[in-house]
XYZ file of C-alpha atoms in Angstrom:
651
model
C 1.824 -31.850 -12.484
C 3.611 -32.632 -9.211
C 3.750 -36.070 -7.604
C 5.644 -36.643 -4.331
C 5.792 -40.023 -2.588
C 7.515 -40.717 0.747
C 9.923 -37.772 0.405
C 12.768 -37.623 2.955
C 15.583 -35.113 3.259
C 18.345 -35.357 5.864
C 21.186 -32.958 6.615
C 23.671 -35.282 8.268
C 21.617 -36.914 11.015
C 18.993 -34.147 11.108
C 15.717 -35.073 9.321
C 14.323 -31.873 7.712
C 11.580 -33.654 5.705
C 10.188 -36.942 6.979
C 8.145 -38.928 4.498
C 5.696 -36.497 2.888
C 3.233 -37.298 0.099
C 1.443 -34.735 -2.058
C -0.139 -34.362 -5.483
C -0.792 -31.060 -7.259
C -3.053 -30.771 -10.305
C -2.704 -28.482 -13.318
C -4.011 -24.940 -12.754
C -4.226 -25.445 -8.977
C -2.990 -22.996 -6.350
C -1.655 -25.271 -3.614
C -0.696 -23.742 -0.266
C 2.033 -25.163 1.975
C 1.895 -23.632 5.457
C 3.668 -24.383 8.703
C 5.834 -22.860 11.441
C 9.505 -21.895 11.018
C 11.618 -25.027 10.613
C 8.718 -27.194 9.413
C 10.569 -28.192 6.216
C 8.747 -25.983 3.702
C 11.811 -24.330 2.120
C 13.637 -27.670 1.887
C 10.592 -29.118 0.092
C 10.577 -26.168 -2.335
C 14.286 -26.587 -3.073
C 13.769 -30.269 -3.876
C 10.769 -29.509 -6.129
C 12.857 -26.840 -7.914
C 15.742 -29.247 -8.548
C 18.118 -27.272 -6.321
C 18.476 -30.114 -3.774
C 18.414 -33.876 -4.188
C 16.044 -35.910 -2.027
C 17.608 -38.325 0.466
C 14.832 -40.828 -0.171
C 11.503 -41.091 -1.961
C 10.133 -40.257 -5.404
C 9.574 -36.726 -6.749
C 8.210 -35.987 -10.224
C 7.480 -32.560 -11.715
C 5.857 -32.615 -15.177
C 6.510 -36.359 -15.268
C 10.286 -35.947 -14.866
C 12.795 -35.488 -12.086
C 12.874 -31.852 -10.939
C 16.476 -31.456 -12.139
C 15.435 -32.361 -15.698
C 12.281 -30.198 -15.550
C 14.021 -27.014 -14.370
C 13.533 -25.018 -17.583
C 9.769 -25.454 -17.096
C 9.797 -24.499 -13.399
C 9.678 -20.925 -12.094
C 11.072 -20.531 -8.561
C 10.718 -17.431 -6.399
C 12.922 -17.894 -3.339
C 12.284 -16.561 0.158
C 15.073 -13.990 -0.202
C 14.850 -11.405 -3.003
C 16.230 -12.984 -6.176
C 16.952 -9.624 -7.869
C 20.024 -7.559 -8.665
C 19.254 -4.247 -7.002
C 21.749 -2.276 -9.113
C 20.110 -3.429 -12.362
C 16.946 -1.897 -13.810
C 13.624 -3.707 -14.165
C 14.309 -4.404 -17.852
C 17.871 -5.569 -17.122
C 16.729 -8.000 -14.411
C 14.160 -9.523 -16.768
C 16.669 -9.730 -19.634
C 19.200 -11.455 -17.366
C 16.617 -14.020 -16.148
C 15.518 -14.657 -19.746
C 19.114 -15.350 -20.748
C 19.529 -17.883 -17.946
C 16.333 -19.644 -19.050
C 17.274 -19.679 -22.771
C 14.400 -17.420 -23.851
C 14.798 -16.103 -27.424
C 14.978 -12.322 -28.041
C 11.720 -12.439 -29.989
C 9.839 -14.099 -27.117
C 11.576 -11.912 -24.510
C 10.220 -8.623 -25.915
C 6.643 -9.887 -26.137
C 6.656 -11.562 -22.697
C 8.386 -8.663 -20.941
C 5.761 -6.216 -22.217
C 2.892 -8.589 -21.343
C 4.030 -9.397 -17.801
C 5.106 -5.858 -16.902
C 1.670 -4.648 -17.983
C 0.011 -7.400 -15.938
C 2.011 -6.267 -12.868
C 1.431 -2.529 -13.551
C 5.204 -2.067 -13.890
C 5.260 -1.165 -17.602
C 5.929 2.546 -16.861
C 9.017 1.818 -14.751
C 11.216 -0.326 -17.024
C 14.343 1.814 -16.549
C 14.005 2.166 -12.756
C 16.617 0.365 -10.653
C 15.274 -2.593 -8.684
C 16.819 -1.128 -5.516
C 14.539 1.926 -5.851
C 11.311 -0.131 -5.889
C 8.939 -0.661 -2.955
C 8.695 -4.127 -1.404
C 5.521 -4.920 -3.362
C 7.032 -3.782 -6.667
C 10.180 -5.855 -6.026
C 8.097 -8.974 -5.509
C 6.107 -8.304 -8.672
C 9.380 -7.865 -10.596
C 10.724 -11.117 -9.104
C 7.529 -12.823 -10.296
C 8.038 -11.336 -13.803
C 11.569 -12.784 -13.819
C 10.192 -16.199 -12.836
C 7.463 -15.993 -15.512
C 9.559 -14.809 -18.458
C 10.335 -18.446 -19.384
C 6.565 -19.174 -19.218
C 6.965 -22.098 -16.789
C 4.279 -24.724 -16.366
C 4.947 -24.871 -12.608
C 5.523 -21.877 -10.333
C 7.079 -22.349 -6.864
C 6.705 -19.344 -4.532
C 8.385 -19.456 -1.110
C 6.779 -16.735 1.069
C 6.477 -14.282 -1.864
C 4.567 -11.550 -0.009
C 6.483 -11.259 3.286
C 6.876 -7.554 4.063
C 4.498 -6.543 1.263
C 1.636 -4.168 2.080
C -2.014 -5.360 1.882
C -2.839 -3.483 -1.345
C 0.155 -4.953 -3.210
C -0.484 -8.362 -1.641
C -4.053 -8.444 -2.919
C -2.888 -7.396 -6.407
C -0.240 -10.142 -6.258
C -2.833 -12.794 -5.427
C -5.192 -11.600 -8.160
C -2.296 -12.082 -10.597
C -1.725 -15.621 -9.266
C -5.415 -16.426 -9.757
C -5.230 -15.209 -13.377
C -2.096 -17.298 -14.037
C -3.766 -20.385 -12.521
C -6.816 -19.851 -14.753
C -4.413 -19.970 -17.717
C -3.167 -23.411 -16.625
C -0.086 -22.521 -14.585
C 0.315 -24.780 -11.542
C 1.295 -22.818 -8.418
C 2.685 -24.032 -5.086
C 3.004 -21.260 -2.505
C 4.223 -21.033 1.083
C 2.994 -18.130 3.191
C 3.011 -17.108 6.869
C -0.160 -15.054 6.237
C -3.029 -17.448 6.862
C -5.698 -15.042 5.627
C -4.083 -15.124 2.167
C -3.558 -18.900 2.367
C -7.359 -19.113 2.461
C -7.258 -18.106 -1.236
C -5.554 -21.381 -2.208
C -7.588 -24.171 -3.809
C -6.069 -26.686 -1.384
C -3.842 -26.301 1.659
C -1.357 -28.622 3.382
C -0.417 -28.051 7.039
C 3.230 -28.996 7.606
C 4.994 -29.466 10.932
C 8.245 -31.148 11.970
C 8.961 -32.347 8.440
C 5.563 -34.009 8.008
C 2.284 -33.022 6.379
C -0.366 -33.200 9.096
C -3.509 -32.381 7.064
C -4.398 -31.565 3.447
C -7.677 -30.249 2.056
C -9.734 -27.288 0.923
C -10.459 -24.533 3.433
C -13.977 -25.932 3.827
C -12.625 -29.440 4.510
C -10.062 -28.187 7.035
C -12.749 -26.209 8.878
C -14.964 -29.302 8.970
C -12.076 -31.433 10.265
C -11.469 -28.877 13.026
C -14.927 -29.565 14.424
C -14.955 -26.211 16.242
C -16.780 -22.912 15.853
C -15.844 -19.331 16.684
C -17.599 -16.710 18.778
C -16.689 -13.013 18.744
C -17.278 -11.657 22.258
C -17.343 -7.905 22.951
C -17.367 -6.424 26.447
C -16.227 -3.278 28.261
C -13.952 -4.953 30.841
C -12.316 -7.201 28.265
C -9.253 -8.205 30.309
C -11.449 -9.366 33.199
C -13.733 -11.262 30.802
C -10.733 -13.019 29.250
C -9.363 -13.949 32.690
C -12.735 -15.348 33.802
C -13.084 -17.524 30.675
C -9.475 -18.771 30.831
C -9.894 -19.693 34.497
C -13.082 -21.588 33.651
C -11.240 -23.603 30.986
C -8.424 -24.329 33.437
C -10.882 -25.459 36.150
C -12.523 -27.784 33.669
C -9.170 -29.384 32.887
C -8.406 -29.837 36.573
C -11.867 -30.795 37.860
C -14.161 -32.747 35.608
C -17.165 -31.767 37.721
C -17.177 -28.421 35.850
C -17.828 -30.329 32.628
C -21.436 -29.243 32.218
C -20.611 -25.540 32.381
C -17.324 -25.210 30.508
C -16.824 -28.169 28.187
C -17.948 -26.036 25.238
C -14.967 -23.648 25.554
C -11.713 -24.644 23.854
C -9.581 -21.537 23.301
C -9.608 -17.784 24.054
C -7.659 -15.091 22.224
C -7.756 -11.303 22.585
C -8.135 -9.170 19.452
C -8.081 -5.501 20.459
C -11.702 -4.693 21.290
C -13.003 -8.295 21.238
C -12.286 -11.881 22.270
C -12.269 -14.829 19.879
C -13.638 -17.906 21.663
C -13.393 -21.346 20.064
C -16.288 -23.621 21.045
C -17.601 -27.049 20.122
C -21.053 -25.719 19.279
C -22.369 -22.160 18.860
C -25.456 -22.268 21.103
C -23.880 -24.268 23.929
C -20.756 -22.126 23.750
C -22.762 -18.902 23.919
C -24.698 -20.203 26.922
C -21.456 -21.269 28.659
C -19.855 -17.837 28.135
C -22.953 -16.054 29.460
C -23.148 -18.326 32.518
C -19.456 -17.887 33.426
C -19.629 -14.107 33.097
C -22.894 -13.914 35.033
C -21.267 -15.841 37.887
C -18.422 -13.293 37.890
C -20.880 -10.360 37.617
C -19.378 -9.311 34.304
C -21.554 -7.980 31.500
C -21.132 -8.728 27.827
C -22.135 -6.370 25.001
C -22.434 -8.895 22.190
C -21.693 -12.526 21.299
C -21.654 -13.196 17.554
C -21.196 -16.645 15.921
C -18.781 -16.559 12.942
C -16.871 -19.067 10.812
C -13.592 -20.484 12.095
C -10.497 -19.154 10.346
C -7.576 -21.052 8.867
C -5.504 -19.706 11.770
C -7.886 -21.458 14.196
C -7.312 -24.717 12.279
C -3.547 -24.204 12.164
C -3.110 -23.315 15.839
C -5.344 -26.162 17.041
C -3.484 -28.686 14.861
C -0.060 -27.584 16.088
C -1.203 -27.521 19.700
C -2.186 -31.151 19.332
C 1.425 -31.766 18.236
C 2.706 -29.995 21.367
C 4.162 -27.117 19.320
C 2.537 -24.155 21.102
C 5.332 -21.943 22.552
C 4.900 -21.081 26.226
C 3.687 -17.695 27.397
C 6.134 -16.404 30.000
C 5.778 -12.868 31.274
C 8.933 -10.749 31.457
C 10.488 -10.898 34.953
C 10.227 -7.320 36.194
C 12.326 -5.137 38.432
C 10.607 -1.777 37.780
C 7.198 -0.653 39.079
C 4.346 -1.231 36.654
C 3.245 1.724 34.553
C -0.370 0.665 35.079
C -0.222 2.916 38.145
C -0.586 5.756 35.642
C -4.125 6.664 34.707
C -5.260 5.296 31.352
C -6.160 8.852 30.376
C -2.495 9.912 30.660
C -0.928 10.503 27.258
C 2.345 8.692 26.512
C 2.787 9.666 22.840
C 1.299 12.724 21.174
C 1.933 14.530 17.894
C 0.305 17.677 16.568
C 0.530 18.667 12.905
C 3.751 16.662 12.511
C 5.399 16.755 9.086
C 8.641 15.715 7.413
C 10.010 16.785 4.045
C 12.912 15.357 2.047
C 13.769 18.056 -0.476
C 10.494 18.825 -2.255
C 8.846 15.555 -1.149
C 6.613 15.585 1.930
C 6.818 12.062 3.390
C 4.690 12.832 6.486
C 1.988 15.469 6.242
C 0.074 16.979 9.183
C -0.067 13.871 11.409
C -1.889 14.346 14.717
C -2.241 11.285 16.948
C -2.452 10.344 20.623
C -1.498 7.099 22.395
C -2.313 6.531 26.078
C -0.498 4.369 28.592
C -1.774 0.794 28.405
C -2.937 1.241 24.810
C -1.843 -0.564 21.633
C -2.060 1.835 18.687
C -1.657 0.444 15.168
C -0.259 2.708 12.457
C -1.222 1.078 9.164
C -0.605 1.962 5.546
C 0.791 0.799 2.221
C 4.536 0.817 1.542
C 5.694 4.436 1.336
C 2.746 5.813 3.330
C 5.064 7.405 5.928
C 4.754 4.974 8.867
C 8.448 4.268 9.415
C 9.361 7.944 8.945
C 6.810 8.845 11.646
C 8.250 6.295 14.082
C 11.822 7.467 13.394
C 10.820 11.053 14.213
C 9.171 9.899 17.450
C 12.283 7.923 18.400
C 14.565 10.882 17.705
C 16.287 9.141 14.779
C 14.989 11.786 12.338
C 14.542 15.493 12.907
C 10.948 16.604 12.280
C 10.507 19.370 9.691
C 7.643 20.814 11.726
C 4.892 20.128 14.238
C 5.027 19.093 17.889
C 5.966 15.821 19.648
C 5.329 14.864 23.273
C 6.796 11.669 24.770
C 6.098 10.625 28.375
C 4.988 14.197 29.075
C 8.196 15.728 27.678
C 8.199 18.146 24.748
C 11.838 19.279 25.081
C 15.142 17.400 24.868
C 13.519 14.347 23.261
C 16.930 12.868 22.455
C 18.099 12.781 26.055
C 19.666 9.468 27.222
C 17.250 9.351 30.168
C 14.169 9.499 27.921
C 15.613 7.009 25.449
C 16.148 4.458 28.227
C 12.403 4.687 28.928
C 11.605 3.731 25.318
C 12.009 0.500 23.358
C 12.383 0.387 19.572
C 12.335 -2.598 17.229
C 13.128 -1.391 13.720
C 11.774 -2.787 10.475
C 15.136 -4.004 9.186
C 18.233 -3.529 11.315
C 18.124 -4.564 14.946
C 20.603 -7.407 15.447
C 24.251 -7.880 14.458
C 24.411 -10.976 12.232
C 28.080 -11.699 13.018
C 27.494 -11.795 16.786
C 26.031 -14.736 18.667
C 22.530 -14.564 20.116
C 23.996 -14.109 23.606
C 26.395 -11.353 22.470
C 23.529 -9.442 20.839
C 21.432 -9.621 23.999
C 24.353 -8.576 26.216
C 24.994 -5.621 23.893
C 21.380 -4.434 24.158
C 21.406 -4.829 27.927
C 24.298 -2.386 27.944
C 22.696 0.040 25.474
C 19.456 0.207 27.457
C 21.139 0.330 30.867
C 19.782 -2.932 32.292
C 21.429 -3.356 35.746
C 24.127 -6.041 35.719
C 22.354 -7.903 38.513
C 19.262 -8.244 36.263
C 20.929 -9.066 32.931
C 21.207 -12.837 33.223
C 17.557 -13.147 34.290
C 16.368 -10.992 31.360
C 18.580 -12.795 28.818
C 17.354 -16.198 30.060
C 13.782 -14.962 29.544
C 14.481 -14.029 25.901
C 16.151 -17.391 25.237
C 13.194 -19.227 26.764
C 10.475 -17.400 24.805
C 12.502 -17.911 21.612
C 13.085 -21.625 22.248
C 16.856 -21.091 22.118
C 17.877 -22.329 25.566
C 21.223 -24.104 25.084
C 21.723 -22.465 21.652
C 22.698 -18.985 22.820
C 26.150 -19.267 21.164
C 24.588 -19.698 17.695
C 25.676 -16.962 15.267
C 22.592 -14.798 14.716
C 23.061 -14.570 10.938
C 22.527 -18.336 10.633
C 19.009 -18.186 12.083
C 15.832 -17.963 9.949
C 14.172 -14.543 9.721
C 11.323 -15.478 12.059
C 13.746 -16.468 14.841
C 15.675 -13.200 14.423
C 12.433 -11.251 14.836
C 11.718 -13.002 18.138
C 15.200 -12.219 19.480
C 14.936 -8.613 18.279
C 11.641 -8.204 20.119
C 13.153 -9.590 23.314
C 16.145 -7.247 22.977
C 13.850 -4.228 22.619
C 11.866 -4.903 25.833
C 14.382 -6.320 28.350
C 14.713 -2.900 30.015
C 10.902 -2.736 30.627
C 10.152 0.364 28.517
C 7.141 2.540 29.292
C 6.862 3.452 25.579
C 7.415 0.758 22.936
C 7.771 1.304 19.161
C 7.450 -1.827 17.008
C 7.945 -1.435 13.233
C 6.564 -4.582 11.540
C 7.687 -6.843 14.408
C 6.126 -10.059 13.066
C 7.213 -9.854 9.410
C 8.031 -13.416 8.309
C 7.080 -14.903 11.689
C 4.957 -18.057 11.663
C 1.407 -17.959 13.097
C 2.178 -19.701 16.404
C 5.120 -17.410 17.137
C 3.001 -14.435 16.050
C 0.345 -15.387 18.571
C 3.042 -15.541 21.274
C 4.308 -12.100 20.173
C 0.886 -10.580 20.642
C 0.301 -12.191 24.033
C 3.555 -10.567 25.152
C 2.632 -7.203 23.594
C -0.782 -7.325 25.297
C 0.907 -8.231 28.597
C 3.099 -5.118 28.321
C 0.037 -2.980 27.526
C -1.910 -4.353 30.502
C 1.013 -3.428 32.724
C 0.778 0.135 31.445
C 3.224 0.327 28.530
C 2.126 2.468 25.566
C 2.686 0.555 22.300
C 2.837 2.021 18.789
C 3.043 -0.761 16.184
C 3.049 -1.007 12.392
C 2.096 -4.165 10.518
C 1.144 -5.305 7.015
C -0.769 -8.261 8.439
C -4.235 -6.843 9.014
C -5.628 -9.889 10.783
C -3.112 -9.260 13.586
C -3.917 -5.529 13.500
C -7.206 -6.590 15.096
C -5.181 -6.850 18.338
C -4.816 -3.047 18.421
C -7.120 -0.987 20.640
C -6.964 1.997 18.277
C -5.516 2.419 14.805
C -4.803 5.059 12.212
C -4.652 4.441 8.451
C -1.985 6.451 6.613
C -2.145 7.326 2.908
C 0.554 9.492 1.271
C 1.835 10.702 4.637
C -1.589 11.632 6.057
C -3.796 9.830 8.597
C -7.108 9.402 6.731
C -9.047 7.224 9.224
C -8.883 6.495 12.960
C -10.774 4.319 15.425
C -10.984 0.850 16.929
C -11.015 -2.133 14.539
C -14.779 -2.523 15.011
C -15.410 1.193 14.435
C -13.355 1.251 11.239
C -15.128 -1.805 9.809
C -18.555 -0.469 10.790
C -17.801 2.890 9.135
C -17.328 1.366 5.677
C -19.914 2.559 3.148
C -22.096 0.038 1.339
C -21.700 -3.724 1.657
C -19.187 -6.457 0.975
C -20.723 -9.161 -1.220
C -19.438 -12.727 -1.618
C -20.103 -14.184 -5.083
C -19.643 -17.830 -6.110
C -19.927 -18.958 -9.752
C -18.718 -21.909 -11.811
C -16.060 -19.652 -13.454
C -14.342 -17.560 -10.764
C -11.637 -15.892 -12.891
C -14.025 -15.097 -15.754
C -16.528 -13.594 -13.297
C -13.795 -11.407 -11.800
C -12.752 -10.212 -15.282
C -16.372 -9.443 -16.186
C -17.095 -7.518 -12.987
C -13.887 -5.489 -13.333
C -15.308 -4.093 -16.594
C -18.382 -2.880 -14.652
C -16.727 -1.745 -11.379
C -13.454 -0.206 -10.222
C -10.934 -3.114 -10.325
C -10.011 -2.712 -6.632
C -13.615 -3.536 -5.699
C -13.286 -7.106 -7.049
C -10.911 -9.670 -5.528
C -10.580 -13.448 -5.782
C -10.557 -15.542 -2.586
C -9.996 -19.159 -3.646
C -13.239 -20.302 -5.290
C -15.203 -17.103 -4.550
C -15.118 -13.354 -5.039
C -15.325 -10.415 -2.665
C -17.017 -7.384 -4.242
C -17.386 -3.978 -2.555
C -20.615 -2.166 -3.491
C -21.402 1.377 -2.347
C -25.068 1.191 -3.473
C -25.983 -2.477 -2.935
C -29.761 -2.005 -3.233
C -29.317 -0.917 -6.841
C -26.108 -2.750 -7.761
C -26.910 -6.275 -6.487
C -29.897 -6.787 -8.871
C -27.826 -5.319 -11.717
C -24.943 -7.729 -11.062
C -27.320 -10.697 -10.771
C -28.951 -9.854 -14.103
C -25.597 -9.185 -15.790
C -24.084 -12.526 -14.721
C -27.234 -14.579 -15.322
C -27.543 -13.267 -18.897
C -23.909 -14.001 -19.797
C -23.396 -16.782 -22.351
C -20.238 -18.581 -23.452
C -19.452 -19.054 -27.148
C -21.198 -22.436 -27.124
C -24.324 -20.827 -25.657
C -23.927 -22.317 -22.155
C -24.654 -19.962 -19.232
C -22.424 -18.689 -16.443
C -23.907 -20.262 -13.296
C -24.373 -17.921 -10.332
C -24.250 -20.312 -7.362
C -24.338 -17.833 -4.470
C -24.494 -14.100 -3.801
C -24.642 -12.953 -0.191
C -23.546 -10.127 2.079
C -20.564 -10.863 4.374
C -18.957 -8.709 7.088
C -16.078 -6.425 6.108
C -12.676 -7.721 7.184
C -10.094 -5.195 8.284
C -8.219 -5.867 5.028
C -11.333 -5.061 2.973
C -11.803 -1.867 4.993
C -8.137 -0.914 4.629
C -8.114 -1.338 0.851
C -11.383 0.601 0.499
C -10.073 3.493 2.616
C -6.728 3.616 0.766
C -8.292 3.468 -2.696
C -10.932 6.093 -1.923
C -8.291 8.413 -0.446
C -6.131 8.013 -3.547
C -9.087 8.638 -5.860
C -9.956 11.793 -3.900
C -6.395 13.129 -4.250
C -6.344 12.725 -8.052
């Protein structure tokens, strides 16, 4: 369906795409992943017929992309909707552009709106939809011409996990009907659902393969290490890796260890081999008189593959701690409370957006506030920051319960909002100078702090660039730097890594963890649940209420029943069959396999086995059940289960 040979694209002398080759088959979901500036969007624009290639051969459906455009659906990175038109009007407009007849429009609109669960909202303005609903509508607009090829450039950025999973289930159904899909995504856990994946960097494709092939090519394994004194354990292991690099005589003890990353209440350790790696970790910690609670071997993730590949290309951004002029807040006791709410609520007219929220965040703690779009997370943060007046309840910040809008208290807090933080018509330098003034950074310290932001963002020498010309991921990095230059003791981050590539996201979290270790209290929201594993504690919000709290491990362990992984020779058909037997949210497609949540596995597993093994196609051939096994709950699985059960209980 798509054939690309030696594709080049230059803007003047700058090479954006440098000789890529790829082939995509009919009905395949093909993932294109890479850091900001890798060339993904340029590749999409060429495949869509929006840009001409500088060199090379590109065929879509056997023709040049420009001549195949009526058979190509293209969902751009920015919303391609008219917010002051209704759902029906947006679809009708897109159908007119694509020369869809009135007869076909009515039938397709009804079919696709029903598929997206938008059929009840046809007259609602697009501007009044949640992020997930907007993306589903944009997909409807792309599908109304019934294209053979669908190009999706980061379609789920900013979309909550429930809507994102629904979106990917829809893509799997479309692919099973023969639609060919090419998708770019910064969320590597969802990229694992693609049939094949290409890793792109610096205008070139570095590797292509299935998730299984990419894991095998990595040649590394992952250990989850849990310990009480986690920061000391991480330091000991990192020092051992560094000693090995500097002195080869340590080879026997530490050659198994490749990479260490903190995730909230655990460490992820990449090793060459599970047993040798486990022994090396135990030996290093024993030498340092540190105890470990558990070491568990698990499969490497796509993020492990991605980060390792880009590190080999020299693309890993440096970790540079903020140069400090204030005393560290780690002098406070960890038991001291930085943020506290009791029975907090907020009403808008008759609608209660936040309902009876009680939470506590200590100094040195990262607290994740998670929930679907509209759950009340941003409203809660705005009340804590003094941007919204609470309708009731109590708030305590840094020990203060009165005068929470005072300039003195505000200078002790940092806030990175979900949408507006930077002025697009100012340069990067002008934005940073403005925030230095707002937060009261001493003039003698400003240049040092601004230089730090430029360095962590990779913008040294480009500080006069107009901010509005930068990609979204770069803006997020600058916005984060602007919110912490004054060394806040309380930091609010509302979806700080939305649209940020995995390497930059890892750098973000190293910086956030560095602030926490120095005593800053951090309250963060995110839709990316794999990164939520970095949080020490988290609360899940549903309809304005916190319905679950605990560490990532506690929340996953508290899930009822089991998560089963099912592999058959007909993935989409199996999903459709199981959704007739179980609640649809319990069944989700992950590439060539299914995840199924069962509350009573002892009874339900034999029933599912019998049901699938007795199924026959029209020609009498059987559905082949290749594998059925229990797998650990991911935080995303736990989140969706908690949200769905809470919603069912409220009905």
